[in-house]
Coordinates of C-alpha atoms in Angstrom, one line a residue:
X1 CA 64.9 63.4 99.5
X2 CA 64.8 61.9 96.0
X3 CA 67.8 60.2 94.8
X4 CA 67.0 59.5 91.1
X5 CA 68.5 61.9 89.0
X6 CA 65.7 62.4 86.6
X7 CA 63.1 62.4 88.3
X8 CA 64.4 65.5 90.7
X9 CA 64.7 67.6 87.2
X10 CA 61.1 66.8 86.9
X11 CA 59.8 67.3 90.0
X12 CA 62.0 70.7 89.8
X13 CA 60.0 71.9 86.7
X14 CA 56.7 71.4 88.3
X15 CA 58.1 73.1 91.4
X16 CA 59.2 76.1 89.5
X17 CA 55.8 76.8 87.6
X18 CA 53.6 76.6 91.1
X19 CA 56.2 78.8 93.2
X20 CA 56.5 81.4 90.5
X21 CA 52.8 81.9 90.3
X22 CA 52.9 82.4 94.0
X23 CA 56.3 83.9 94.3
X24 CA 55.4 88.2 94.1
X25 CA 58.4 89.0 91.9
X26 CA 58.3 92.0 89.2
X27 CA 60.4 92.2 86.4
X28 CA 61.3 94.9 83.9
X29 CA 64.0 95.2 81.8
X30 CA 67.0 97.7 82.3
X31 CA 66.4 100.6 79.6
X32 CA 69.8 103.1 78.2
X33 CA 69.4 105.7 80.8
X34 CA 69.5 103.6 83.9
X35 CA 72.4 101.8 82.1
X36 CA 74.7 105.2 82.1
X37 CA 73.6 105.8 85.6
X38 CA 74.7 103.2 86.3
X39 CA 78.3 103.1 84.7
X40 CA 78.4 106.9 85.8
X41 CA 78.2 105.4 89.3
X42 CA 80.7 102.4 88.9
X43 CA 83.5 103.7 86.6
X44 CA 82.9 107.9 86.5
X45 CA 81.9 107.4 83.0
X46 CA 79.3 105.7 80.5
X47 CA 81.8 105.3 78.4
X48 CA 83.3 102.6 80.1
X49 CA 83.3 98.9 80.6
X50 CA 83.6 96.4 83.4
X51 CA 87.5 94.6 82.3
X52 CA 87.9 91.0 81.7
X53 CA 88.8 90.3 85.0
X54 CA 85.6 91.3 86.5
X55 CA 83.0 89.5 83.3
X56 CA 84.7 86.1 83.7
X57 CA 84.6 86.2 87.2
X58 CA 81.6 84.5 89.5
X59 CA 80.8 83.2 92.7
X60 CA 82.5 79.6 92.2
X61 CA 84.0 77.3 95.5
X62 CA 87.2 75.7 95.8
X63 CA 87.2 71.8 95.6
X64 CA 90.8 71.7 97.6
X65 CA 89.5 69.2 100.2
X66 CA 89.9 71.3 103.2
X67 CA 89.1 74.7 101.8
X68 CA 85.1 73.7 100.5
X69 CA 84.4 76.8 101.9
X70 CA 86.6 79.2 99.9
X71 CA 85.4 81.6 97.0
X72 CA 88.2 81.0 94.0
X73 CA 89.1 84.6 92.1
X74 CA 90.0 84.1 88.9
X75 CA 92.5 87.5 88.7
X76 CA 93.0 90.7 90.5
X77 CA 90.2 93.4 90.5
X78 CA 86.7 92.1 92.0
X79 CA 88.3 90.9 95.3
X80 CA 86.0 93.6 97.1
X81 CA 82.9 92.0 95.9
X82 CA 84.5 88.2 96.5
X83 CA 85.8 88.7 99.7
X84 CA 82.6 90.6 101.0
X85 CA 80.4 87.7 99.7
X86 CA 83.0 85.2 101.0
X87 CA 82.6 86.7 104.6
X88 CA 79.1 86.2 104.6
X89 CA 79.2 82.7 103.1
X90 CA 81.4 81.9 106.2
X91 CA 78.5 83.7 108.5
X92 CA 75.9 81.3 106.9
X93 CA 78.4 78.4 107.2
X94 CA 79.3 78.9 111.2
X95 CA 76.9 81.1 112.6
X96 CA 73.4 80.5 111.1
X97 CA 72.9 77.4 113.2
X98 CA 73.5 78.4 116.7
X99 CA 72.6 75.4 118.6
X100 CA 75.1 73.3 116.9
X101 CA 78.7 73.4 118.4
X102 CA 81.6 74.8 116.3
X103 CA 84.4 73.0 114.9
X104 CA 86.4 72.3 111.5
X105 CA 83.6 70.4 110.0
X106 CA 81.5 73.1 109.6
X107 CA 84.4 74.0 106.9
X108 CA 83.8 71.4 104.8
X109 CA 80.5 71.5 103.3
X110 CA 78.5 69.5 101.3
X111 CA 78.2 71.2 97.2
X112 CA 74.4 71.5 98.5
X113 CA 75.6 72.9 101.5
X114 CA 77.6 75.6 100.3
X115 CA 75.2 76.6 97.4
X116 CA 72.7 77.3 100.0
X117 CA 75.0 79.4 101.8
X118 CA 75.9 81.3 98.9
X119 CA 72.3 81.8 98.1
X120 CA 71.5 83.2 101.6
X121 CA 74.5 85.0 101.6
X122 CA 73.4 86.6 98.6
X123 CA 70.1 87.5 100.1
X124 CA 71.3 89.3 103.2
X125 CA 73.4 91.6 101.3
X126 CA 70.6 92.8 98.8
X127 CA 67.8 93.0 101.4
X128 CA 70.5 95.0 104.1
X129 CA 71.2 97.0 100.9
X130 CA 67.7 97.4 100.4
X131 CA 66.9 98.9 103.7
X132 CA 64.9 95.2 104.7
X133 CA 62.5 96.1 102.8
X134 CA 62.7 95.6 98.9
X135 CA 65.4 93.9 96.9
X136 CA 66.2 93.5 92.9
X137 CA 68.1 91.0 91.5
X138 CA 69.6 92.0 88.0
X139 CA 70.1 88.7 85.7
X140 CA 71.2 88.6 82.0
X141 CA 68.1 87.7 79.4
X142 CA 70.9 86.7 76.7
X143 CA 69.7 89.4 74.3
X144 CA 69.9 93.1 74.2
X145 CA 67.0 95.1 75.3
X146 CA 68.1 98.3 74.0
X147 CA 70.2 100.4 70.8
X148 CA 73.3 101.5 72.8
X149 CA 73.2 105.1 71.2
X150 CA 75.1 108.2 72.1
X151 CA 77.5 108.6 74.8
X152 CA 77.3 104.9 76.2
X153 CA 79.7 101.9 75.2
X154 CA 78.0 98.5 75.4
X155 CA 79.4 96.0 77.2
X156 CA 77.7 92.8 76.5
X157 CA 75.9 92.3 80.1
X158 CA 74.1 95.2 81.2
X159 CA 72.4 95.6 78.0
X160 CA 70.8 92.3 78.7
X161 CA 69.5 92.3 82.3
X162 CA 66.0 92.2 83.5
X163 CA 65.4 93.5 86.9
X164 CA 63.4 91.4 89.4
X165 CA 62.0 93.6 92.1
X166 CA 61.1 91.6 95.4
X167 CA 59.1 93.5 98.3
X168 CA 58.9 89.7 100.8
X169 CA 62.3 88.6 101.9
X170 CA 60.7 84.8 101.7
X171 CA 60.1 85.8 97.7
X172 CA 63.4 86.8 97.3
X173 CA 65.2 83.5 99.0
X174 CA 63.1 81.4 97.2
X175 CA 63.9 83.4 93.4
X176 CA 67.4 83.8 94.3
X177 CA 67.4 79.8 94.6
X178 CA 66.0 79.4 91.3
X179 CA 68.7 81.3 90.0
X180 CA 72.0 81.0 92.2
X181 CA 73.4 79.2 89.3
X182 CA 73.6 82.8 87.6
X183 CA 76.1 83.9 90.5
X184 CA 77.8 80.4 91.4
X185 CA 78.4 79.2 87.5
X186 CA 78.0 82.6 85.8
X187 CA 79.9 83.8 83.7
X188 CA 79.5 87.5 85.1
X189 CA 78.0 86.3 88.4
X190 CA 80.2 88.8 90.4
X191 CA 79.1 92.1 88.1
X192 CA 75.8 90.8 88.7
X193 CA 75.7 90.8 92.5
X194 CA 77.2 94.6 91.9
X195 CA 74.2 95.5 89.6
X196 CA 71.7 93.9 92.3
X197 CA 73.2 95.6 95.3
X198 CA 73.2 99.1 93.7
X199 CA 70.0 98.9 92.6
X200 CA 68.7 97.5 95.6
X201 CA 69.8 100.4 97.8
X202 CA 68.7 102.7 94.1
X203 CA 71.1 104.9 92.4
X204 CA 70.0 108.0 94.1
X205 CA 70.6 106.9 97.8
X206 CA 74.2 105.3 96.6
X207 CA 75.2 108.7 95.4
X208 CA 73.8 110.4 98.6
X209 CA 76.0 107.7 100.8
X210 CA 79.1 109.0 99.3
X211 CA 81.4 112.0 100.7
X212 CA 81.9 113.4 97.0
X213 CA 78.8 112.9 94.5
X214 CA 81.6 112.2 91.7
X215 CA 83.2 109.1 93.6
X216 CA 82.7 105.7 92.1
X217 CA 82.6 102.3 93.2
X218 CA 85.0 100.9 90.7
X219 CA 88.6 102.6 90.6
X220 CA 91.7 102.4 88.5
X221 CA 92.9 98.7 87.7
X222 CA 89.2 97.6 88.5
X223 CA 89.6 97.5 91.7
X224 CA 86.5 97.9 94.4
X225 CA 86.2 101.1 96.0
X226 CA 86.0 101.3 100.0
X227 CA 82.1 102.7 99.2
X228 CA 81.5 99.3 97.3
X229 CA 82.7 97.1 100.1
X230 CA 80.7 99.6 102.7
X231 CA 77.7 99.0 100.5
X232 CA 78.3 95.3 100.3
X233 CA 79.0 95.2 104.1
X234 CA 76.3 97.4 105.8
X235 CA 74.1 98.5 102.9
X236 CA 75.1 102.1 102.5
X237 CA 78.3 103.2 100.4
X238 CA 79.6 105.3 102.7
X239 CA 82.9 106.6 101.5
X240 CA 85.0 106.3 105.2
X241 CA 85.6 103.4 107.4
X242 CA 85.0 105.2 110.8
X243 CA 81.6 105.5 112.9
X244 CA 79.1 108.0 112.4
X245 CA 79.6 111.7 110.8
X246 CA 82.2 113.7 110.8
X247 CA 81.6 117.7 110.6
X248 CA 85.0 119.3 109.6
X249 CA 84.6 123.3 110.1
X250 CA 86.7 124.9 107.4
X251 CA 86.3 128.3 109.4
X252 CA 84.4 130.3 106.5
X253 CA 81.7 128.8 107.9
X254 CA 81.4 125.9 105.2
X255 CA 81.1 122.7 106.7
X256 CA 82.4 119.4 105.5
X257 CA 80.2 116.3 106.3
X258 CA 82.5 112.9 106.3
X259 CA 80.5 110.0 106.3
X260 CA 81.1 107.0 108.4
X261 CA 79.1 103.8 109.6
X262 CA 76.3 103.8 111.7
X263 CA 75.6 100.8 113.4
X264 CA 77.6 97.4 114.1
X265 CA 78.2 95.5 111.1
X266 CA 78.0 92.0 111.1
X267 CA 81.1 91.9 109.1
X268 CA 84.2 93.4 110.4
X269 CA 87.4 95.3 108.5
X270 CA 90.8 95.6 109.4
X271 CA 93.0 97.3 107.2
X272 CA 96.7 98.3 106.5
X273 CA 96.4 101.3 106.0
X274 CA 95.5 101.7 109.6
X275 CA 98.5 100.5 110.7
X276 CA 100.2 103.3 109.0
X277 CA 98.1 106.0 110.5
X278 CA 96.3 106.7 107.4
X279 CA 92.9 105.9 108.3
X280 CA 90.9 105.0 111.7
X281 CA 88.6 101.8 111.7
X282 CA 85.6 101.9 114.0
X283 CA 84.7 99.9 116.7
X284 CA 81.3 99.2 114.4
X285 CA 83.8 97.3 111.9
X286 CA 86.3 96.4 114.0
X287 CA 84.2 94.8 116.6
X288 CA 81.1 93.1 114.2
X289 CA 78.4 90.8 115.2
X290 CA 80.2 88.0 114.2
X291 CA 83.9 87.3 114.3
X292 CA 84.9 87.6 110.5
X293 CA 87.1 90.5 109.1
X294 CA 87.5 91.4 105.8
X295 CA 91.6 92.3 105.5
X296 CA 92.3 95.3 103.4
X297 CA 96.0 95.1 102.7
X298 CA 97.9 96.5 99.9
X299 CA 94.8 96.9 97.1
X300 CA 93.6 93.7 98.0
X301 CA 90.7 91.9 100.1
X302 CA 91.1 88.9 101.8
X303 CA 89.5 87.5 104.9
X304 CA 90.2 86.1 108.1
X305 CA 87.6 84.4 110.6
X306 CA 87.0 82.7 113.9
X307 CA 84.8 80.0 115.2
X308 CA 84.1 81.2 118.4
X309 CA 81.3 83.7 118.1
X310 CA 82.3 84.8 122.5
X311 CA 85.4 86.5 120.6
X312 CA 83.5 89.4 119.8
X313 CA 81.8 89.7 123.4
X314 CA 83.8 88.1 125.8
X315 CA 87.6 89.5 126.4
X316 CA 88.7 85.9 128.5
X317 CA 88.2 84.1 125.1
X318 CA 90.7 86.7 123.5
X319 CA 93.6 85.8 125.5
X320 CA 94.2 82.8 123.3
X321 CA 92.6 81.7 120.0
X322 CA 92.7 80.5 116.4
X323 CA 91.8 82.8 113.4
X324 CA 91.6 81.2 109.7
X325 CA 92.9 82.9 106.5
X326 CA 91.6 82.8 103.5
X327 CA 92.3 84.6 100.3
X328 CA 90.9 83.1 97.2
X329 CA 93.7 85.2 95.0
X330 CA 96.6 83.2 96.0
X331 CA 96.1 79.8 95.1
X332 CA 95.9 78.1 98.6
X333 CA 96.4 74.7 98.6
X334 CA 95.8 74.2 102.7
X335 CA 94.1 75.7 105.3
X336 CA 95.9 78.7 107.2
X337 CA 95.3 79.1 110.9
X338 CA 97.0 81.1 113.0
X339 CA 97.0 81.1 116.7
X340 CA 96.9 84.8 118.1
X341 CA 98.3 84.9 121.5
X342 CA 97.3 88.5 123.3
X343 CA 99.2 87.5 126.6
X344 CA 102.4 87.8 125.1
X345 CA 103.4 91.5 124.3
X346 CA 106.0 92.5 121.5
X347 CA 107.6 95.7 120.5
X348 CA 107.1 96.9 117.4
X349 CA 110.3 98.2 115.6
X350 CA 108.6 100.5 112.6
X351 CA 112.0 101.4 111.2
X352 CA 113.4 97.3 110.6
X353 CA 110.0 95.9 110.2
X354 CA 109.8 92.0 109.2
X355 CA 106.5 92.1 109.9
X356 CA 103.9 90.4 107.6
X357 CA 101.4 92.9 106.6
X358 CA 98.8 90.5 107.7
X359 CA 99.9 90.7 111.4
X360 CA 100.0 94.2 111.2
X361 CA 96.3 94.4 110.3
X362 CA 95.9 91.7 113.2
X363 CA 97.4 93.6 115.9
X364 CA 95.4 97.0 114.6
X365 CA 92.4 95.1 116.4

């Protein structure tokens, strides 16, 4: 550990020029027609542009003393891409140390701490999206590489990236470390994690994910698309929220394929719409690896969490616990924890419903 200030950033320098020599990263810059496949894919059109919201917003923490942990968003739009990479933060800030016992500590990091976190975060969703075996991280060279001509409207940020391929997860831990000021500072930190994660799992295998080749991933108001979260989550943009494939038989022997998830995620869902018998969640989302849901409720994404990893796998630890909320949206000011009490059973009364949506999601699980 060095403490004096300067002599870190020179020791950092050094670091930087031996690592990249070793480090087996390849880097090309984005050309015009990968730039309209790509706004074909996000926004229907090449025409478009990501809104404010989304280019001012990046990965930045909360400093509200007891909410370290917490991803700030700055307005309504990106909170897909936030509260997916918030979810995983919280899996790298609970659950990557397993021998260590769980308690509220863990929930105030150190600003080293939660950088890290964010890094590796950051890692595990390109490399899942990348099928563990190749990743790309998309970052702005702060000059435009190509003429925007013809049917495409520049936007400032995708004309500018350079694309690092990495095939060695090691290579791509160590770049993204380098450069996690790019998605923690930004500016456009979250567009940039969207860029990565799409081209990571490639354009083609995106579009092959969803249900309809003309869905998007970005839909009116800016908002995130279910297939952006699913890609985010389990590394295919799957358009539905159930498991596995659905074949719907529309009797002239055309047959309709609905795609769902296909293995346990390690990040849950629970969502609203659920609750009003619009859609069915999975036991691969609703029951992840870890115990950390992203809440879909009304057009937004917020998350809610558990210490105890046993309440995913043992039903005695679900009689009685705490889960913590978090929505970086709503300007929190103090922790929310809720104790969930599954001993104690309530009617629901549909038609006078006081109910907060966020218990509704709760008690879909």
């Amino acid at each position: 550990d060095v403490e004096d200030e300067e002599t870190t950033g020179e020791v950092s320098k050094n670091l930087d020029l031996s690592t990249l020599c070793m480090l087996q990263v390849v880097s090309k810059a984005i050309n015009i027609s990968l730039a309209k496949e790509l706004k074909n894919l996000l926004f229907g059109s090449s025409l478009c542009c990501f809104s404010e919201e989304w280019k001012i917003q990046s990965f930045t923490f909360n400093n509200i003393p007891h909410l370290k942990y917490g991803i700030v968003q700055k307005k309504g739009g990106p909170c897909g891409v936030l509260a997916a990479v918030q979810a995983c933060v919280l899996q790298q800030l609970i659950f990557a140390d397993s021998n260590r016992n769980k308690d509220t500590r863990c929930l105030q990091p150190s600003d080293v701490h939660r950088t890290k976190c964010l890094t590796m975060a950051i890692a595990d969703i390109l490399w899942r999206a990348g099928g563990n075996e190749k990743a790309i991280v998309a970052l702005p060279s702060g000059r435009q590489l190509f003429t925007p001509v013809g049917k495409y409207k520049a936007d400032g940020i995708l004309e500018t990236l350079i694309l690092h391929s990495a095939t060695r997860y090691e290579d791509l831990i160590v770049f993204l470390q380098q450069n996690i000021h790019q998605f923690e500072v930004g500016p456009c930190g979250c567009i940039l994690l969207t860029v990565s994660v799409i081209l990571s799992r490639s354009i083609n295998l995106v579009r092959n994910d969803f249900d309809v080749l003309t869905n998007r991933l970005i839909g009116s108001h800016g908002y995130c698309t279910q297939e952006l979260v699913n890609l985010l989550l389990t590394g295919k943009a799957v358009s539905n929220v159930f498991n596995n494939v659905i074949e719907l038989d529309s009797g002239n022997g055309n047959i309709t394929i609905l795609k769902g998830i296909t293995s346990r995620s390690d990040i849950g869902l629970l969502s609203l719409f659920e609750h009003y018998d619009v859609c069915q969640v999975g036991c691969y989302l609703k029951t992840p690896k870890y115990p950390i849901w992203l809440v879909c409720s009304e057009s937004h994404f917020s998350v809610l969490f558990c210490l105890e990893k046993d309440l995913v796998g043992n039903w005695k630890t679900e009689r009685r616990f705490d889960l913590y909320y978090y929505d970086g949206l709503a300007n929190q000011e103090e922790e929310i924890r809720l104790t969930v009490d599954t001993t104690q059973m309530c009617t629901e009364d549909k038609e006078n419903d006081l109910t907060p949506p966020l218990e509704h999601c709760i008690r879909t699980k």
